[in-house]
mmCIF file of C-alpha atoms in Angstrom:
data_model
loop_
_atom_site.group_PDB
_atom_site.id
_atom_site.type_symbol
_atom_site.label_atom_id
_atom_site.label_comp_id
_atom_site.label_asym_id
_atom_site.label_seq_id
_atom_site.Cartn_x
_atom_site.Cartn_y
_atom_site.Cartn_z
ATOM 1 C CA GLU K 194 -0.015 -0.040 -0.011
ATOM 2 C CA ASN K 195 1.052 3.515 -0.535
ATOM 3 C CA ASN K 196 -0.917 4.767 2.621
ATOM 4 C CA PRO K 197 1.824 6.514 4.706
ATOM 5 C CA GLY K 198 0.173 4.785 7.828
ATOM 6 C CA SER K 199 0.533 1.222 6.301
ATOM 7 C CA ALA K 200 2.860 -1.462 7.840
ATOM 8 C CA ASP K 201 4.707 -1.671 4.445
ATOM 9 C CA VAL K 202 5.389 1.957 4.252
ATOM 10 C CA ARG K 203 6.384 2.179 7.938
ATOM 11 C CA LEU K 204 8.645 -0.942 7.496
ATOM 12 C CA ALA K 205 10.339 0.628 4.321
ATOM 13 C CA GLN K 206 10.998 3.753 6.451
ATOM 14 C CA ALA K 207 12.542 1.562 9.216
ATOM 15 C CA GLN K 208 14.865 -0.015 6.617
ATOM 16 C CA PHE K 209 15.728 3.429 5.201
ATOM 17 C CA TYR K 210 16.545 4.884 8.797
ATOM 18 C CA LEU K 211 18.551 1.432 9.355
ATOM 19 C CA ALA K 212 20.572 2.089 6.135
ATOM 20 C CA GLN K 213 21.163 5.579 7.350
ATOM 21 C CA ARG K 214 22.297 4.213 10.878
ATOM 22 C CA ASN K 215 19.564 6.360 12.305
ATOM 23 C CA PHE K 216 18.498 3.595 15.048
ATOM 24 C CA GLY K 217 16.241 5.863 16.982
ATOM 25 C CA GLU K 218 14.057 6.586 13.898
ATOM 26 C CA ALA K 219 14.481 3.110 12.708
ATOM 27 C CA ARG K 220 13.145 1.654 15.982
ATOM 28 C CA ALA K 221 10.108 4.171 15.845
ATOM 29 C CA ALA K 222 9.238 3.127 12.449
ATOM 30 C CA ALA K 223 9.619 -0.492 13.059
ATOM 31 C CA VAL K 224 7.495 -0.150 16.265
ATOM 32 C CA GLU K 225 4.709 1.396 14.087
ATOM 33 C CA ALA K 226 4.956 -1.369 11.461
ATOM 34 C CA ALA K 227 4.763 -4.137 14.284
ATOM 35 C CA LYS K 228 1.725 -2.364 15.665
ATOM 36 C CA LEU K 229 0.099 -2.463 12.152
ATOM 37 C CA SER K 230 1.214 -5.839 11.382
ATOM 38 C CA PRO K 231 1.833 -7.749 14.689
ATOM 39 C CA ARG K 232 2.924 -11.197 13.281
ATOM 40 C CA SER K 233 5.360 -9.528 10.741
ATOM 41 C CA ALA K 234 8.649 -11.173 10.922
ATOM 42 C CA ALA K 235 10.239 -8.323 8.893
ATOM 43 C CA ALA K 236 9.015 -5.685 11.413
ATOM 44 C CA ALA K 237 10.509 -7.885 14.271
ATOM 45 C CA ASN K 238 13.697 -8.138 12.389
ATOM 46 C CA ALA K 239 13.851 -4.432 11.856
ATOM 47 C CA LEU K 240 13.238 -3.763 15.611
ATOM 48 C CA GLY K 241 16.068 -6.152 16.374
ATOM 49 C CA LEU K 242 18.475 -4.358 14.035
ATOM 50 C CA ALA K 243 17.519 -1.069 15.579
ATOM 51 C CA ALA K 244 18.136 -2.476 19.120
ATOM 52 C CA LEU K 245 21.301 -3.932 18.112
ATOM 53 C CA GLY K 246 22.402 -0.684 16.611
ATOM 54 C CA THR K 247 21.862 1.097 19.911
ATOM 55 C CA GLY K 248 23.544 -1.660 21.952
ATOM 56 C CA ASP K 249 20.329 -3.075 23.538
ATOM 57 C CA ILE K 250 21.356 -6.554 23.010
ATOM 58 C CA ALA K 251 18.606 -8.193 25.122
ATOM 59 C CA ALA K 252 15.902 -6.297 23.071
ATOM 60 C CA ALA K 253 17.548 -7.302 19.891
ATOM 61 C CA ILE K 254 17.581 -10.972 20.986
ATOM 62 C CA ALA K 255 13.897 -10.857 21.890
ATOM 63 C CA SER K 256 13.035 -9.128 18.510
ATOM 64 C CA PHE K 257 15.051 -11.597 16.493
ATOM 65 C CA ARG K 258 13.531 -14.450 18.393
ATOM 66 C CA GLN K 259 10.088 -13.236 17.498
ATOM 67 C CA ALA K 260 11.157 -12.802 13.801
ATOM 68 C CA VAL K 261 12.290 -16.441 13.721
ATOM 69 C CA GLU K 262 9.074 -17.585 15.583
ATOM 70 C CA PHE K 263 6.947 -15.697 12.830
ATOM 71 C CA ALA K 264 9.123 -16.925 9.887
ATOM 72 C CA PRO K 265 10.960 -20.197 11.014
ATOM 73 C CA LYS K 266 12.261 -20.893 7.546
ATOM 74 C CA GLY K 267 13.333 -17.332 6.871
ATOM 75 C CA ARG K 268 16.882 -16.035 7.258
ATOM 76 C CA TYR K 269 16.117 -14.087 10.392
ATOM 77 C CA HIS K 270 18.037 -16.930 12.368
ATOM 78 C CA LEU K 271 21.225 -15.333 11.089
ATOM 79 C CA ASN K 272 20.569 -11.994 12.815
ATOM 80 C CA LEU K 273 19.573 -13.969 16.077
ATOM 81 C CA ALA K 274 22.731 -15.832 15.940
ATOM 82 C CA ARG K 275 24.724 -12.681 15.475
ATOM 83 C CA ALA K 276 22.985 -11.131 18.513
ATOM 84 C CA TYR K 277 23.766 -14.086 20.665
ATOM 85 C CA ALA K 278 27.526 -13.900 19.432
ATOM 86 C CA VAL K 279 27.531 -10.196 20.274
ATOM 87 C CA ASP K 280 26.280 -11.191 23.753
ATOM 88 C CA ARG K 281 29.157 -13.628 23.761
ATOM 89 C CA ASN K 282 26.751 -16.446 24.044
ATOM 90 C CA VAL K 283 28.435 -18.726 21.473
ATOM 91 C CA GLY K 284 26.630 -21.812 22.491
ATOM 92 C CA ALA K 285 23.087 -20.238 21.885
ATOM 93 C CA ALA K 286 24.412 -18.694 18.519
ATOM 94 C CA LEU K 287 25.640 -22.228 17.347
ATOM 95 C CA ASP K 288 22.422 -23.811 18.502
ATOM 96 C CA VAL K 289 20.224 -21.326 16.601
ATOM 97 C CA LEU K 290 22.398 -21.956 13.402
ATOM 98 C CA ASP K 291 22.422 -25.852 14.023
ATOM 99 C CA ASP K 292 18.466 -25.625 14.297
ATOM 100 C CA ALA K 293 18.379 -23.427 11.246
ATOM 101 C CA SER K 294 20.671 -25.786 9.193
ATOM 102 C CA ARG K 295 18.505 -28.715 10.066
ATOM 103 C CA ALA K 296 15.260 -26.659 9.143
ATOM 104 C CA SER K 297 16.602 -25.507 5.805
ATOM 105 C CA PRO K 298 19.725 -27.487 4.716
ATOM 106 C CA GLY K 299 20.332 -25.665 1.574
ATOM 107 C CA GLN K 300 21.422 -22.394 3.288
ATOM 108 C CA PRO K 301 25.131 -22.080 2.891
ATOM 109 C CA SER K 302 25.167 -18.795 4.725
ATOM 110 C CA THR K 303 24.025 -20.607 7.974
ATOM 111 C CA LEU K 304 26.974 -23.051 7.788
ATOM 112 C CA ALA K 305 29.393 -20.047 6.943
ATOM 113 C CA LEU K 306 28.239 -17.969 9.936
ATOM 114 C CA ALA K 307 28.451 -21.019 12.448
ATOM 115 C CA THR K 308 31.958 -21.589 11.019
ATOM 116 C CA THR K 309 32.964 -17.875 11.659
ATOM 117 C CA ILE K 310 31.289 -17.894 15.084
ATOM 118 C CA ALA K 311 32.933 -21.215 16.068
ATOM 119 C CA LEU K 312 36.497 -19.896 14.952
ATOM 120 C CA GLN K 313 36.111 -16.644 16.852
ATOM 121 C CA ALA K 314 35.283 -18.561 19.925
ATOM 122 C CA GLY K 315 38.256 -20.715 19.521
ATOM 123 C CA GLN K 316 36.083 -23.853 18.736
ATOM 124 C CA VAL K 317 38.352 -24.950 15.934
ATOM 125 C CA GLU K 318 37.084 -28.648 15.767
ATOM 126 C CA LYS K 319 33.405 -27.472 15.854
ATOM 127 C CA ALA K 320 34.387 -25.040 13.017
ATOM 128 C CA ALA K 321 35.980 -27.862 11.054
ATOM 129 C CA GLY K 322 32.883 -29.948 11.460
ATOM 130 C CA TYR K 323 30.752 -26.990 9.749
ATOM 131 C CA VAL K 324 33.482 -26.658 6.956
ATOM 132 C CA ALA K 325 33.253 -30.574 6.454
ATOM 133 C CA ARG K 326 29.371 -30.001 6.176
ATOM 134 C CA GLN K 327 29.816 -27.241 3.652
ATOM 135 C CA LEU K 328 32.133 -29.290 1.619
ATOM 136 C CA ALA K 329 29.908 -32.425 1.702
ATOM 137 C CA ARG K 330 26.949 -30.361 0.481
ATOM 138 C CA GLY K 331 28.930 -28.919 -2.252
ATOM 139 C CA LEU K 332 30.191 -32.202 -3.378
ATOM 140 C CA ALA K 333 26.656 -33.584 -3.273
ATOM 141 C CA LEU K 334 25.392 -30.814 -5.461
ATOM 142 C CA ARG K 335 28.156 -31.273 -7.878
ATOM 143 C CA LEU K 336 27.435 -35.044 -8.234
ATOM 144 C CA HIS K 337 23.643 -34.222 -8.715
ATOM 145 C CA VAL K 338 24.585 -31.833 -11.604
ATOM 146 C CA LEU K 339 27.042 -34.399 -13.025
ATOM 147 C CA ASP K 340 24.354 -37.111 -12.905
ATOM 148 C CA GLN K 341 21.797 -34.752 -14.566
ATOM 149 C CA ARG K 342 24.055 -34.017 -17.407
ATOM 150 C CA ARG K 343 24.739 -37.821 -17.754
ATOM 151 C CA ARG K 344 21.061 -38.442 -17.972
ATOM 152 C CA ASP K 345 20.424 -35.545 -20.427
ATOM 153 C CA GLN K 346 23.303 -36.937 -22.687
ATOM 154 C CA ALA K 347 21.677 -40.448 -22.528
ATOM 155 C CA VAL K 348 18.694 -39.285 -24.469
ATOM 156 C CA GLY K 349 19.149 -38.671 -28.217
ATOM 157 C CA PRO K 350 18.023 -35.548 -30.083
ATOM 158 C CA ASP K 351 14.822 -37.185 -31.103
ATOM 159 C CA GLY K 352 14.197 -38.188 -27.337
ATOM 160 C CA HIS K 353 14.695 -41.672 -27.843
ATOM 161 C CA GLY K 354 17.676 -44.105 -27.470
ATOM 162 C CA ALA K 355 21.070 -43.705 -25.917
ATOM 163 C CA ARG K 356 24.238 -41.898 -27.172
ATOM 164 C CA GLU K 357 27.802 -42.631 -26.372
ATOM 165 C CA LEU K 358 28.480 -41.044 -22.950
ATOM 166 C CA VAL K 359 31.273 -38.988 -22.032
ATOM 167 C CA VAL K 360 31.693 -38.449 -18.316
#
């Protein structure tokens, strides 16, 4: 909607203020967006970003938890994990990322952030586990692509029969 009082407009304003690093105005706009759309994950996320920008880590964590609750398969778990990491709660940050990785296994950014947080916390073995998972997923994807190419090559131009395969 283009109504200045709509949740979408208020959310856009919050995002604008966040980009300007004007966290007070961003928070005010995000609060209005959340009032107009109480189950908006995007509004909860904007509130969390504004709180994080002002150093209110507890409020940021609460807002990001809400965003994850409203959109469990979204990418808001990354911000929740970052807020936990800022709060030096590495265990909670990695738990959030592990849960998110199980819920949406195709998100490389989840494992990349988990690797970074584990390394920053000195948990080298845990970080190595995340790297191994990233490599395994990349290899599985590559094998899938190669298998699909092999199947595509097995069908002749007329859609029938097999041609000589080169793998």
